[in-house]
mmCIF file of C-alpha atoms and ligand atoms in Angstrom:
data_model
loop_
_atom_site.group_PDB
_atom_site.id
_atom_site.type_symbol
_atom_site.label_atom_id
_atom_site.label_comp_id
_atom_site.label_asym_id
_atom_site.label_seq_id
_atom_site.Cartn_x
_atom_site.Cartn_y
_atom_site.Cartn_z
ATOM 1 C CA MET C 1279 25.267 -16.310 1.760
ATOM 2 C CA GLY C 1280 22.142 -18.517 1.822
ATOM 3 C CA ASP C 1281 18.819 -17.507 0.281
ATOM 4 C CA LYS C 1282 17.972 -14.775 2.770
ATOM 5 C CA GLN C 1283 17.338 -11.296 1.396
ATOM 6 C CA HIS C 1284 20.401 -9.033 1.686
ATOM 7 C CA LEU C 1285 20.005 -5.565 3.189
ATOM 8 C CA VAL C 1286 22.688 -3.341 1.711
ATOM 9 C CA PRO C 1287 23.320 0.279 2.755
ATOM 10 C CA ALA C 1288 22.681 2.566 -0.228
ATOM 11 C CA ASP C 1289 26.214 3.996 -0.299
ATOM 12 C CA ARG C 1290 27.774 0.513 -0.337
ATOM 13 C CA LEU C 1291 25.383 -0.599 -3.052
ATOM 14 C CA GLN C 1292 26.331 2.474 -5.072
ATOM 15 C CA ARG C 1293 30.019 1.589 -4.702
ATOM 16 C CA ALA C 1294 29.416 -2.029 -5.772
ATOM 17 C CA VAL C 1295 27.296 -1.045 -8.774
ATOM 18 C CA GLU C 1296 29.865 1.569 -9.830
ATOM 19 C CA ARG C 1297 32.473 -1.185 -9.904
ATOM 20 C CA VAL C 1298 30.258 -3.307 -12.168
ATOM 21 C CA VAL C 1299 29.461 -0.379 -14.511
ATOM 22 C CA ARG C 1300 33.183 0.399 -14.841
ATOM 23 C CA GLY C 1301 33.360 -2.997 -16.551
ATOM 24 C CA PHE C 1302 31.512 -1.544 -19.562
ATOM 25 C CA GLY C 1303 34.478 0.785 -20.057
ATOM 26 C CA SER C 1304 32.323 3.764 -19.078
ATOM 27 C CA ALA C 1305 33.945 7.118 -18.292
ATOM 28 C CA PRO C 1306 33.897 8.086 -14.573
ATOM 29 C CA GLN C 1307 30.918 10.460 -14.967
ATOM 30 C CA GLU C 1308 28.889 7.754 -16.715
ATOM 31 C CA VAL C 1309 29.808 5.225 -14.042
ATOM 32 C CA THR C 1310 28.444 7.492 -11.309
ATOM 33 C CA THR C 1311 25.333 8.519 -13.250
ATOM 34 C CA VAL C 1312 24.290 4.991 -14.227
ATOM 35 C CA ALA C 1313 24.936 3.559 -10.752
ATOM 36 C CA ALA C 1314 23.136 6.416 -8.974
ATOM 37 C CA ASN C 1315 20.069 6.107 -11.222
ATOM 38 C CA LEU C 1316 19.820 2.334 -10.758
ATOM 39 C CA VAL C 1317 20.304 2.485 -6.982
ATOM 40 C CA GLU C 1318 17.752 5.305 -6.817
ATOM 41 C CA ALA C 1319 15.179 3.090 -8.579
ATOM 42 C CA ASN C 1320 15.727 0.480 -5.874
ATOM 43 C CA LEU C 1321 15.553 3.138 -3.163
ATOM 44 C CA THR C 1322 12.156 4.286 -4.460
ATOM 45 C CA GLY C 1323 10.881 0.694 -4.375
ATOM 46 C CA HIS C 1324 10.963 0.067 -8.141
ATOM 47 C CA ASP C 1325 13.391 -2.850 -7.994
ATOM 48 C CA SER C 1326 12.294 -3.988 -11.461
ATOM 49 C CA HIS C 1327 14.035 -0.879 -12.889
ATOM 50 C CA GLY C 1328 17.059 -0.822 -10.604
ATOM 51 C CA ILE C 1329 20.284 -2.757 -10.251
ATOM 52 C CA GLY C 1330 18.562 -5.965 -11.381
ATOM 53 C CA MET C 1331 18.632 -4.583 -14.944
ATOM 54 C CA LEU C 1332 22.460 -4.873 -15.082
ATOM 55 C CA PRO C 1333 22.562 -8.465 -16.402
ATOM 56 C CA ARG C 1334 20.208 -7.467 -19.223
ATOM 57 C CA TYR C 1335 22.387 -4.426 -19.978
ATOM 58 C CA VAL C 1336 25.423 -6.721 -20.186
ATOM 59 C CA ASP C 1337 23.580 -8.982 -22.659
ATOM 60 C CA ALA C 1338 22.581 -5.927 -24.713
ATOM 61 C CA TRP C 1339 26.139 -4.535 -24.678
ATOM 62 C CA ARG C 1340 27.646 -7.853 -25.781
ATOM 63 C CA GLU C 1341 25.278 -7.863 -28.769
ATOM 64 C CA GLY C 1342 26.245 -4.282 -29.627
ATOM 65 C CA GLY C 1343 22.769 -3.001 -28.717
ATOM 66 C CA LEU C 1344 23.957 -0.748 -25.872
ATOM 67 C CA GLN C 1345 26.691 1.809 -26.534
ATOM 68 C CA PRO C 1346 28.605 3.046 -23.470
ATOM 69 C CA ASN C 1347 30.162 6.559 -23.486
ATOM 70 C CA THR C 1348 27.552 7.845 -25.900
ATOM 71 C CA HIS C 1349 25.823 11.193 -25.580
ATOM 72 C CA VAL C 1350 22.608 12.685 -26.800
ATOM 73 C CA LYS C 1351 22.779 14.034 -30.351
ATOM 74 C CA LEU C 1352 20.783 17.043 -31.492
ATOM 75 C CA LEU C 1353 18.970 16.149 -34.724
ATOM 76 C CA ALA C 1354 16.727 19.192 -35.046
ATOM 77 C CA ASP C 1355 16.464 22.453 -33.102
ATOM 78 C CA ALA C 1356 13.393 24.626 -33.510
ATOM 79 C CA GLY C 1357 14.085 26.613 -30.343
ATOM 80 C CA THR C 1358 11.451 25.167 -28.049
ATOM 81 C CA LEU C 1359 11.122 21.948 -29.991
ATOM 82 C CA LEU C 1360 14.101 19.618 -29.835
ATOM 83 C CA ARG C 1361 14.585 16.341 -31.643
ATOM 84 C CA LEU C 1362 17.254 14.187 -30.044
ATOM 85 C CA ASP C 1363 18.876 10.844 -30.802
ATOM 86 C CA GLY C 1364 20.053 8.746 -27.867
ATOM 87 C CA GLN C 1365 22.352 6.684 -30.136
ATOM 88 C CA ALA C 1366 21.635 3.585 -28.006
ATOM 89 C CA GLY C 1367 23.607 5.126 -25.124
ATOM 90 C CA PHE C 1368 22.873 4.310 -21.490
ATOM 91 C CA GLY C 1369 19.348 5.682 -20.887
ATOM 92 C CA GLN C 1370 20.481 6.862 -17.457
ATOM 93 C CA VAL C 1371 22.865 9.300 -19.182
ATOM 94 C CA ILE C 1372 20.783 10.055 -22.273
ATOM 95 C CA GLY C 1373 17.623 10.786 -20.241
ATOM 96 C CA ARG C 1374 19.492 13.195 -17.965
ATOM 97 C CA GLU C 1375 21.151 15.011 -20.869
ATOM 98 C CA ALA C 1376 17.884 15.237 -22.829
ATOM 99 C CA MET C 1377 16.027 16.710 -19.859
ATOM 100 C CA ALA C 1378 18.868 19.144 -19.115
ATOM 101 C CA LEU C 1379 18.589 20.513 -22.671
ATOM 102 C CA GLY C 1380 14.800 20.777 -22.373
ATOM 103 C CA ILE C 1381 14.998 22.423 -18.947
ATOM 104 C CA GLU C 1382 17.406 25.071 -20.220
ATOM 105 C CA ARG C 1383 15.063 25.948 -23.090
ATOM 106 C CA ALA C 1384 11.893 25.847 -20.979
ATOM 107 C CA ARG C 1385 13.398 28.181 -18.393
ATOM 108 C CA ALA C 1386 14.354 30.654 -21.095
ATOM 109 C CA ALA C 1387 11.228 30.428 -23.272
ATOM 110 C CA GLY C 1388 8.499 29.098 -20.940
ATOM 111 C CA SER C 1389 8.105 25.685 -22.476
ATOM 112 C CA CYS C 1390 9.921 23.059 -24.486
ATOM 113 C CA ILE C 1391 8.959 19.858 -26.251
ATOM 114 C CA VAL C 1392 11.677 17.224 -26.267
ATOM 115 C CA ALA C 1393 11.381 14.371 -28.751
ATOM 116 C CA LEU C 1394 13.889 11.658 -27.869
ATOM 117 C CA GLY C 1395 14.470 8.506 -29.886
ATOM 118 C CA ASN C 1396 16.813 5.543 -29.743
ATOM 119 C CA ALA C 1397 17.747 5.796 -26.055
ATOM 120 C CA HIS C 1398 18.725 2.548 -24.432
ATOM 121 C CA HIS C 1399 16.422 1.688 -21.472
ATOM 122 C CA LEU C 1400 15.476 4.951 -19.727
ATOM 123 C CA GLY C 1401 14.756 3.085 -16.490
ATOM 124 C CA ARG C 1402 12.374 4.692 -14.019
ATOM 125 C CA ILE C 1403 10.718 7.492 -15.972
ATOM 126 C CA GLY C 1404 9.859 9.300 -12.710
ATOM 127 C CA ALA C 1405 13.540 10.253 -12.471
ATOM 128 C CA TRP C 1406 13.058 12.550 -15.483
ATOM 129 C CA ALA C 1407 9.931 14.168 -14.078
ATOM 130 C CA GLU C 1408 11.824 14.709 -10.799
ATOM 131 C CA GLN C 1409 14.684 16.361 -12.674
ATOM 132 C CA CYS C 1410 12.201 18.770 -14.292
ATOM 133 C CA ALA C 1411 10.315 19.385 -11.022
ATOM 134 C CA ASP C 1412 13.620 20.165 -9.272
ATOM 135 C CA SER C 1413 13.922 23.049 -11.761
ATOM 136 C CA GLY C 1414 10.378 24.209 -11.013
ATOM 137 C CA LEU C 1415 8.932 22.770 -14.235
ATOM 138 C CA VAL C 1416 5.764 20.789 -14.892
ATOM 139 C CA SER C 1417 6.431 17.859 -17.240
ATOM 140 C CA VAL C 1418 4.526 15.137 -19.073
ATOM 141 C CA HIS C 1419 6.217 12.093 -20.637
ATOM 142 C CA PHE C 1420 4.897 9.485 -23.067
ATOM 143 C CA VAL C 1421 7.234 6.519 -23.558
ATOM 144 C CA ASN C 1422 7.306 3.526 -25.935
ATOM 145 C CA VAL C 1423 9.414 0.414 -25.652
ATOM 146 C CA ILE C 1424 11.198 -1.372 -28.501
ATOM 147 C CA SER C 1425 11.660 -4.913 -27.241
ATOM 148 C CA ARG C 1426 9.621 -8.118 -27.322
ATOM 149 C CA PRO C 1427 5.891 -7.188 -27.358
ATOM 150 C CA ILE C 1428 4.357 -8.205 -24.009
ATOM 151 C CA VAL C 1429 1.033 -6.348 -23.651
ATOM 152 C CA ALA C 1430 -2.168 -7.213 -25.535
ATOM 153 C CA PRO C 1431 -4.487 -4.550 -26.971
ATOM 154 C CA HIS C 1432 -7.967 -4.358 -25.383
ATOM 155 C CA GLY C 1433 -9.932 -7.212 -26.951
ATOM 156 C CA GLY C 1434 -6.795 -8.679 -28.579
ATOM 157 C CA ALA C 1435 -5.497 -12.183 -27.881
ATOM 158 C CA ASP C 1436 -1.739 -11.638 -28.168
ATOM 159 C CA ALA C 1437 0.943 -9.094 -27.268
ATOM 160 C CA ARG C 1438 1.444 -6.136 -29.598
ATOM 161 C CA PHE C 1439 3.378 -3.538 -27.569
ATOM 162 C CA GLY C 1440 5.448 -3.015 -24.423
ATOM 163 C CA THR C 1441 4.561 -1.786 -20.949
ATOM 164 C CA ASN C 1442 4.661 1.801 -22.350
ATOM 165 C CA PRO C 1443 5.008 4.013 -19.267
ATOM 166 C CA PHE C 1444 3.239 7.336 -18.767
ATOM 167 C CA CYS C 1445 4.631 9.900 -16.358
ATOM 168 C CA ALA C 1446 3.937 13.461 -15.230
ATOM 169 C CA GLY C 1447 5.485 15.728 -12.612
ATOM 170 C CA VAL C 1448 4.005 18.812 -10.966
ATOM 171 C CA PRO C 1449 6.132 20.934 -8.599
ATOM 172 C CA LEU C 1450 4.189 22.226 -5.614
ATOM 173 C CA ALA C 1451 4.898 25.175 -3.339
ATOM 174 C CA GLY C 1452 6.090 24.126 0.117
ATOM 175 C CA ARG C 1453 5.565 20.457 -0.590
ATOM 176 C CA ALA C 1454 7.282 17.686 -2.511
ATOM 177 C CA PRO C 1455 6.142 17.400 -6.147
ATOM 178 C CA VAL C 1456 3.450 15.123 -7.491
ATOM 179 C CA ILE C 1457 5.227 12.470 -9.581
ATOM 180 C CA LEU C 1458 2.831 10.135 -11.351
ATOM 181 C CA ASP C 1459 4.796 7.345 -12.987
ATOM 182 C CA PHE C 1460 3.459 3.978 -14.060
ATOM 183 C CA ALA C 1461 3.570 1.282 -16.711
ATOM 184 C CA THR C 1462 0.321 1.000 -18.675
ATOM 185 C CA SER C 1463 0.225 -2.765 -18.107
ATOM 186 C CA VAL C 1464 -1.885 -3.870 -15.152
ATOM 187 C CA ILE C 1465 1.235 -5.249 -13.445
ATOM 188 C CA ALA C 1466 4.907 -4.854 -14.274
ATOM 189 C CA GLN C 1467 6.549 -7.714 -16.144
ATOM 190 C CA GLY C 1468 9.106 -8.000 -13.333
ATOM 191 C CA LYS C 1469 6.306 -8.949 -10.950
ATOM 192 C CA THR C 1470 5.299 -11.929 -13.110
ATOM 193 C CA ARG C 1471 8.921 -13.104 -13.079
ATOM 194 C CA VAL C 1472 9.038 -12.907 -9.281
ATOM 195 C CA ALA C 1473 5.772 -14.888 -9.015
ATOM 196 C CA HIS C 1474 7.072 -17.465 -11.501
ATOM 197 C CA ASN C 1475 10.319 -17.907 -9.554
ATOM 198 C CA LYS C 1476 8.342 -18.397 -6.340
ATOM 199 C CA GLY C 1477 5.888 -20.790 -8.011
ATOM 200 C CA GLU C 1478 2.962 -18.535 -7.118
ATOM 201 C CA PRO C 1479 -0.029 -17.479 -9.280
ATOM 202 C CA VAL C 1480 -0.667 -13.812 -10.157
ATOM 203 C CA ALA C 1481 -3.991 -12.121 -9.419
ATOM 204 C CA PRO C 1482 -6.830 -12.733 -11.903
ATOM 205 C CA GLY C 1483 -7.239 -10.087 -14.606
ATOM 206 C CA CYS C 1484 -3.540 -9.549 -15.351
ATOM 207 C CA LEU C 1485 -2.580 -12.156 -17.933
ATOM 208 C CA LEU C 1486 -3.558 -14.091 -21.059
ATOM 209 C CA ASP C 1487 -2.097 -17.479 -21.990
ATOM 210 C CA ASP C 1488 -0.666 -18.326 -25.424
ATOM 211 C CA GLN C 1489 -4.221 -18.954 -26.698
ATOM 212 C CA GLY C 1490 -5.472 -15.560 -25.526
ATOM 213 C CA ARG C 1491 -7.375 -17.033 -22.576
ATOM 214 C CA PRO C 1492 -7.323 -15.429 -19.104
ATOM 215 C CA THR C 1493 -4.843 -17.130 -16.769
ATOM 216 C CA THR C 1494 -3.200 -16.613 -13.379
ATOM 217 C CA GLU C 1495 -0.146 -18.693 -14.393
ATOM 218 C CA PRO C 1496 2.832 -16.269 -14.615
ATOM 219 C CA ARG C 1497 4.936 -18.487 -16.905
ATOM 220 C CA TYR C 1498 3.258 -17.031 -20.001
ATOM 221 C CA THR C 1499 5.296 -13.831 -19.811
ATOM 222 C CA VAL C 1500 8.445 -15.517 -18.507
ATOM 223 C CA VAL C 1501 9.083 -18.513 -20.790
ATOM 224 C CA PRO C 1502 7.670 -19.459 -24.224
ATOM 225 C CA PRO C 1503 5.079 -20.118 -25.517
ATOM 226 C CA TRP C 1504 4.324 -16.461 -24.863
ATOM 227 C CA GLY C 1505 1.040 -15.096 -23.589
ATOM 228 C CA ALA C 1506 0.465 -11.425 -22.777
ATOM 229 C CA LEU C 1507 -0.082 -8.935 -20.000
ATOM 230 C CA LEU C 1508 -3.267 -6.858 -20.085
ATOM 231 C CA ALA C 1509 -3.307 -3.071 -20.044
ATOM 232 C CA PHE C 1510 -4.613 -1.524 -16.785
ATOM 233 C CA GLY C 1511 -8.180 -0.218 -16.728
ATOM 234 C CA GLY C 1512 -9.541 -2.009 -19.814
ATOM 235 C CA HIS C 1513 -9.948 0.200 -22.871
ATOM 236 C CA LYS C 1514 -8.737 3.289 -20.953
ATOM 237 C CA GLY C 1515 -5.264 2.025 -20.057
ATOM 238 C CA TYR C 1516 -5.048 0.481 -23.520
ATOM 239 C CA GLY C 1517 -5.812 3.897 -25.015
ATOM 240 C CA LEU C 1518 -3.035 5.491 -22.966
ATOM 241 C CA ALA C 1519 -0.592 2.738 -24.030
ATOM 242 C CA LEU C 1520 -1.588 3.400 -27.639
ATOM 243 C CA LEU C 1521 -0.852 7.117 -27.190
ATOM 244 C CA CYS C 1522 2.553 6.314 -25.661
ATOM 245 C CA GLU C 1523 3.397 4.333 -28.804
ATOM 246 C CA LEU C 1524 2.076 7.026 -31.149
ATOM 247 C CA LEU C 1525 3.655 9.981 -29.297
ATOM 248 C CA GLY C 1526 6.768 8.470 -27.678
ATOM 249 C CA GLY C 1527 7.290 6.088 -30.605
ATOM 250 C CA ALA C 1528 6.007 7.373 -33.954
ATOM 251 C CA LEU C 1529 6.237 11.110 -33.219
ATOM 252 C CA ALA C 1530 9.284 11.440 -30.955
ATOM 253 C CA ALA C 1531 11.445 8.485 -31.912
ATOM 254 C CA GLY C 1532 10.286 7.808 -35.450
ATOM 255 C CA ARG C 1533 9.987 4.162 -34.512
ATOM 256 C CA THR C 1534 7.099 1.994 -33.313
ATOM 257 C CA LEU C 1535 6.843 -1.658 -32.418
ATOM 258 C CA HIS C 1536 5.153 -3.535 -35.225
ATOM 259 C CA ASP C 1537 6.897 -6.829 -35.583
ATOM 260 C CA ALA C 1538 7.431 -9.969 -33.555
ATOM 261 C CA ASP C 1539 10.317 -10.610 -31.199
ATOM 262 C CA ASP C 1540 13.686 -10.612 -32.939
ATOM 263 C CA GLY C 1541 15.301 -12.094 -29.827
ATOM 264 C CA ARG C 1542 17.622 -9.161 -29.244
ATOM 265 C CA ARG C 1543 18.293 -8.220 -25.617
ATOM 266 C CA ARG C 1544 18.523 -4.460 -25.995
ATOM 267 C CA VAL C 1545 15.608 -2.306 -24.841
ATOM 268 C CA LEU C 1546 15.119 0.997 -26.632
ATOM 269 C CA ASN C 1547 12.835 3.764 -25.427
ATOM 270 C CA GLY C 1548 11.301 6.666 -27.316
ATOM 271 C CA MET C 1549 10.016 9.535 -25.194
ATOM 272 C CA LEU C 1550 7.972 12.633 -25.919
ATOM 273 C CA SER C 1551 8.367 15.114 -23.055
ATOM 274 C CA VAL C 1552 6.490 18.387 -22.648
ATOM 275 C CA LEU C 1553 8.107 20.824 -20.187
ATOM 276 C CA ILE C 1554 6.226 23.886 -18.932
ATOM 277 C CA ASP C 1555 7.365 26.706 -16.660
ATOM 278 C CA PRO C 1556 4.266 27.668 -14.612
ATOM 279 C CA ALA C 1557 5.681 31.170 -14.108
ATOM 280 C CA ALA C 1558 5.708 31.756 -17.870
ATOM 281 C CA LEU C 1559 1.954 31.192 -18.038
ATOM 282 C CA GLY C 1560 1.526 34.454 -16.198
ATOM 283 C CA ASP C 1561 0.117 33.619 -12.793
ATOM 284 C CA ALA C 1562 2.522 31.407 -10.890
ATOM 285 C CA ALA C 1563 1.013 32.488 -7.568
ATOM 286 C CA ALA C 1564 -2.477 31.316 -8.589
ATOM 287 C CA PHE C 1565 -1.068 28.020 -9.862
ATOM 288 C CA GLU C 1566 0.818 27.448 -6.622
ATOM 289 C CA ALA C 1567 -2.133 28.357 -4.422
ATOM 290 C CA GLN C 1568 -4.730 26.405 -6.407
ATOM 291 C CA ALA C 1569 -2.553 23.316 -6.789
ATOM 292 C CA ARG C 1570 -1.743 23.270 -3.060
ATOM 293 C CA ALA C 1571 -5.372 23.877 -2.086
ATOM 294 C CA PHE C 1572 -6.503 20.959 -4.225
ATOM 295 C CA ILE C 1573 -3.831 18.536 -2.943
ATOM 296 C CA ASP C 1574 -4.612 19.506 0.685
ATOM 297 C CA TRP C 1575 -8.348 19.097 0.032
ATOM 298 C CA VAL C 1576 -7.863 15.639 -1.509
ATOM 299 C CA GLN C 1577 -5.686 14.514 1.393
ATOM 300 C CA GLU C 1578 -8.255 15.636 3.936
ATOM 301 C CA SER C 1579 -10.538 12.850 2.698
ATOM 302 C CA PRO C 1580 -10.997 10.523 5.673
ATOM 303 C CA PRO C 1581 -9.021 7.333 5.024
ATOM 304 C CA ARG C 1582 -11.021 4.185 4.407
ATOM 305 C CA GLU C 1583 -10.758 1.327 6.853
ATOM 306 C CA GLY C 1584 -7.285 -0.217 6.702
ATOM 307 C CA VAL C 1585 -5.742 2.808 4.940
ATOM 308 C CA GLY C 1586 -3.318 4.995 6.911
ATOM 309 C CA ALA C 1587 -3.766 8.215 4.937
ATOM 310 C CA VAL C 1588 -4.777 9.346 1.466
ATOM 311 C CA GLN C 1589 -1.590 9.739 -0.576
ATOM 312 C CA VAL C 1590 -0.823 11.458 -3.839
ATOM 313 C CA ALA C 1591 1.487 10.210 -6.570
ATOM 314 C CA GLY C 1592 5.120 10.424 -5.525
ATOM 315 C CA ASP C 1593 4.470 9.955 -1.795
ATOM 316 C CA ALA C 1594 4.955 6.168 -1.894
ATOM 317 C CA GLU C 1595 8.372 6.480 -3.539
ATOM 318 C CA ARG C 1596 9.480 9.181 -1.084
ATOM 319 C CA ALA C 1597 8.416 7.064 1.908
ATOM 320 C CA THR C 1598 10.211 3.983 0.562
ATOM 321 C CA ARG C 1599 13.314 6.050 -0.225
ATOM 322 C CA ALA C 1600 13.480 7.366 3.345
ATOM 323 C CA GLN C 1601 12.941 3.909 4.819
ATOM 324 C CA ARG C 1602 15.514 2.193 2.577
ATOM 325 C CA ARG C 1603 18.081 4.939 3.131
ATOM 326 C CA ARG C 1604 17.668 4.304 6.832
ATOM 327 C CA ASP C 1605 17.421 0.492 6.891
ATOM 328 C CA GLY C 1606 19.261 -0.544 3.720
ATOM 329 C CA VAL C 1607 18.168 -1.674 0.267
ATOM 330 C CA PRO C 1608 16.750 -5.210 0.098
ATOM 331 C CA VAL C 1609 18.377 -7.270 -2.648
ATOM 332 C CA ASP C 1610 17.164 -10.811 -3.252
ATOM 333 C CA PRO C 1611 19.889 -13.448 -3.554
ATOM 334 C CA THR C 1612 18.877 -14.492 -7.100
ATOM 335 C CA THR C 1613 19.206 -10.921 -8.364
ATOM 336 C CA TRP C 1614 22.539 -10.509 -6.576
ATOM 337 C CA ARG C 1615 23.876 -13.771 -8.000
ATOM 338 C CA GLU C 1616 22.880 -12.638 -11.505
ATOM 339 C CA ILE C 1617 24.644 -9.288 -10.955
ATOM 340 C CA LEU C 1618 27.837 -11.061 -9.844
ATOM 341 C CA GLU C 1619 27.644 -13.278 -12.936
ATOM 342 C CA ALA C 1620 27.192 -10.172 -15.091
ATOM 343 C CA ALA C 1621 30.224 -8.611 -13.368
ATOM 344 C CA ALA C 1622 32.319 -11.675 -14.200
ATOM 345 C CA THR C 1623 31.262 -11.368 -17.851
ATOM 346 C CA LEU C 1624 32.585 -7.793 -17.762
ATOM 347 C CA GLN C 1625 35.894 -9.092 -16.326
ATOM 348 C CA VAL C 1626 35.071 -7.525 -12.955
ATOM 349 C CA ASP C 1627 36.002 -9.758 -10.037
ATOM 350 C CA PRO C 1628 32.748 -10.706 -8.235
ATOM 351 C CA ALA C 1629 34.639 -10.923 -4.920
ATOM 352 C CA THR C 1630 35.465 -7.203 -5.107
ATOM 353 C CA VAL C 1631 31.816 -6.377 -5.887
ATOM 354 C CA ASN C 1632 30.752 -8.411 -2.883
ATOM 355 C CA ALA C 1633 33.334 -6.657 -0.735
ATOM 356 C CA ASP C 1634 32.111 -3.224 -1.887
ATOM 357 C CA ALA C 1635 28.580 -4.177 -0.895
ATOM 358 C CA GLY C 1636 29.750 -5.572 2.426
ATOM 359 C CA LEU C 1637 28.554 -9.045 1.466
ATOM 360 C CA ALA C 1638 31.921 -10.787 1.324
HETATM 361 N N1 LIG O 1161 11.772 2.380 -19.250
HETATM 362 C C1 LIG O 1161 10.808 1.559 -19.528
HETATM 363 O O1 LIG O 1161 10.776 0.976 -20.608
HETATM 364 C C2 LIG O 1161 9.715 1.296 -18.530
HETATM 365 C C3 LIG O 1161 8.626 0.496 -18.900
HETATM 366 C C4 LIG O 1161 7.611 0.277 -17.970
HETATM 367 C C5 LIG O 1161 7.708 0.796 -16.679
HETATM 368 N N2 LIG O 1161 8.784 1.556 -16.359
HETATM 369 C C6 LIG O 1161 8.921 2.080 -14.989
HETATM 370 O O2 LIG O 1161 8.530 1.084 -14.059
HETATM 371 C C7 LIG O 1161 8.211 1.708 -12.827
HETATM 372 C C8 LIG O 1161 7.113 0.951 -12.132
HETATM 373 O O3 LIG O 1161 5.861 1.114 -12.785
HETATM 374 P P1 LIG O 1161 4.540 0.462 -12.146
HETATM 375 O O4 LIG O 1161 3.465 0.507 -13.141
HETATM 376 O O5 LIG O 1161 4.885 -0.871 -11.519
HETATM 377 O O6 LIG O 1161 4.268 1.506 -10.958
HETATM 378 P P2 LIG O 1161 3.194 1.381 -9.776
HETATM 379 O O7 LIG O 1161 2.068 0.475 -10.143
HETATM 380 O O8 LIG O 1161 3.964 1.109 -8.532
HETATM 381 O O9 LIG O 1161 2.595 2.870 -9.714
HETATM 382 C C9 LIG O 1161 3.441 3.891 -9.305
HETATM 383 C C10 LIG O 1161 2.705 5.207 -9.301
HETATM 384 O O10 LIG O 1161 1.537 5.122 -8.473
HETATM 385 C C11 LIG O 1161 1.684 6.030 -7.369
HETATM 386 N N3 LIG O 1161 1.078 5.421 -6.164
HETATM 387 C C12 LIG O 1161 1.439 4.262 -5.578
HETATM 388 N N4 LIG O 1161 0.660 4.032 -4.498
HETATM 389 C C13 LIG O 1161 -0.210 5.067 -4.409
HETATM 390 C C14 LIG O 1161 -1.267 5.411 -3.502
HETATM 391 N N5 LIG O 1161 -1.579 4.631 -2.467
HETATM 392 N N6 LIG O 1161 -1.948 6.554 -3.718
HETATM 393 C C15 LIG O 1161 -1.650 7.361 -4.752
HETATM 394 N N7 LIG O 1161 -0.657 7.094 -5.658
HETATM 395 C C16 LIG O 1161 0.050 5.959 -5.476
HETATM 396 C C17 LIG O 1161 3.167 6.198 -7.208
HETATM 397 O O11 LIG O 1161 3.504 7.370 -6.488
HETATM 398 C C18 LIG O 1161 3.588 6.254 -8.669
HETATM 399 O O12 LIG O 1161 3.330 7.506 -9.248
HETATM 400 C C19 LIG O 1161 7.940 3.171 -13.181
HETATM 401 O O13 LIG O 1161 8.990 3.935 -12.630
HETATM 402 C C20 LIG O 1161 8.005 3.221 -14.707
HETATM 403 O O14 LIG O 1161 8.529 4.425 -15.227
HETATM 404 C C21 LIG O 1161 9.789 1.818 -17.253
#
């Protein structure tokens, strides 16, 4: 197949990924949910949180750190305050179930706080804000990551926490929702791996080496000795990452990162989500009108030279989704090879996965 990028139609990719996920022994509903979530991450342009995660999931499962066919468990129910345990189940399933519970409560009572711990990798957090927005709800999500520390605190020389994503969704009348969804590191770890594989440097201001010195050499987050990524926006992004650990970790999950790498391959997420029904605040019409007026006003700003149009959060993902649905999902040959190897580990014949994807 050479080293050219594959372009795979989304439905064929879905079929191929479903075949791989079946190898975990997942029930049919889980197979569909996990595959759809991963393919959707690729469709929105966030390849680092899409199908390329499968080999890592296989490693985690083999170590017993990922538990297929596991559902969210209710630990405490205070009506509009739910404490949930993900029991190391697929985050794609656990996240959806946790939000469904929160949505039900928020629609009935006006708001709900969902504290979720011990979910295996929740993937693209924007998926959860989209689920809430689809039900007309505003949502805010603070997430921590239990894995090898890879981001340094502001002023610190080594890594102390993960890429702790922050996300919020705001439904808008007559327009697609605002979905703000980003890691609090200046660049995603996946991007340093891509640069390392290509033998290219990363931009200045992203990385520290193993001595805590600024570097553009991506190897320091890819192979030991480990360096660290920096948080975006200096002390401000660092502060947000800190909050993600305190709220998503300590408060919601009852677990923060405070030790060195134990070498395990599983990735656990804690997430504190706040869901609000704008209608329950009393003046849904004012909210809708004021939110729309502001977004329109912002987008009327004349674009700077070289910029097509002023966008708002969520637009980029929607544009990429439309383009990739039309033209196919790009999958680099290294990622595809790793997925086929992961399939073989699961006793799934790589030739059938290739055939599903139309790559045979
Ligand atoms: N589960 C986990 O442990 C974990 C950890 C870290 C990151 N993540 C996920 O990784 C993904 C990628 O994160 P990232 O930091 O690389 O994202 P990013 O840097 O691509 O930023 C994405 C956000 O910026 C907005 N955006 C992009 N271009 C814009 C423009 N021109 N104008 C206005 N807004 C614009 C997007 O709509 C989106 O809200 C996210 O989905 C995140 O949830 C997950």
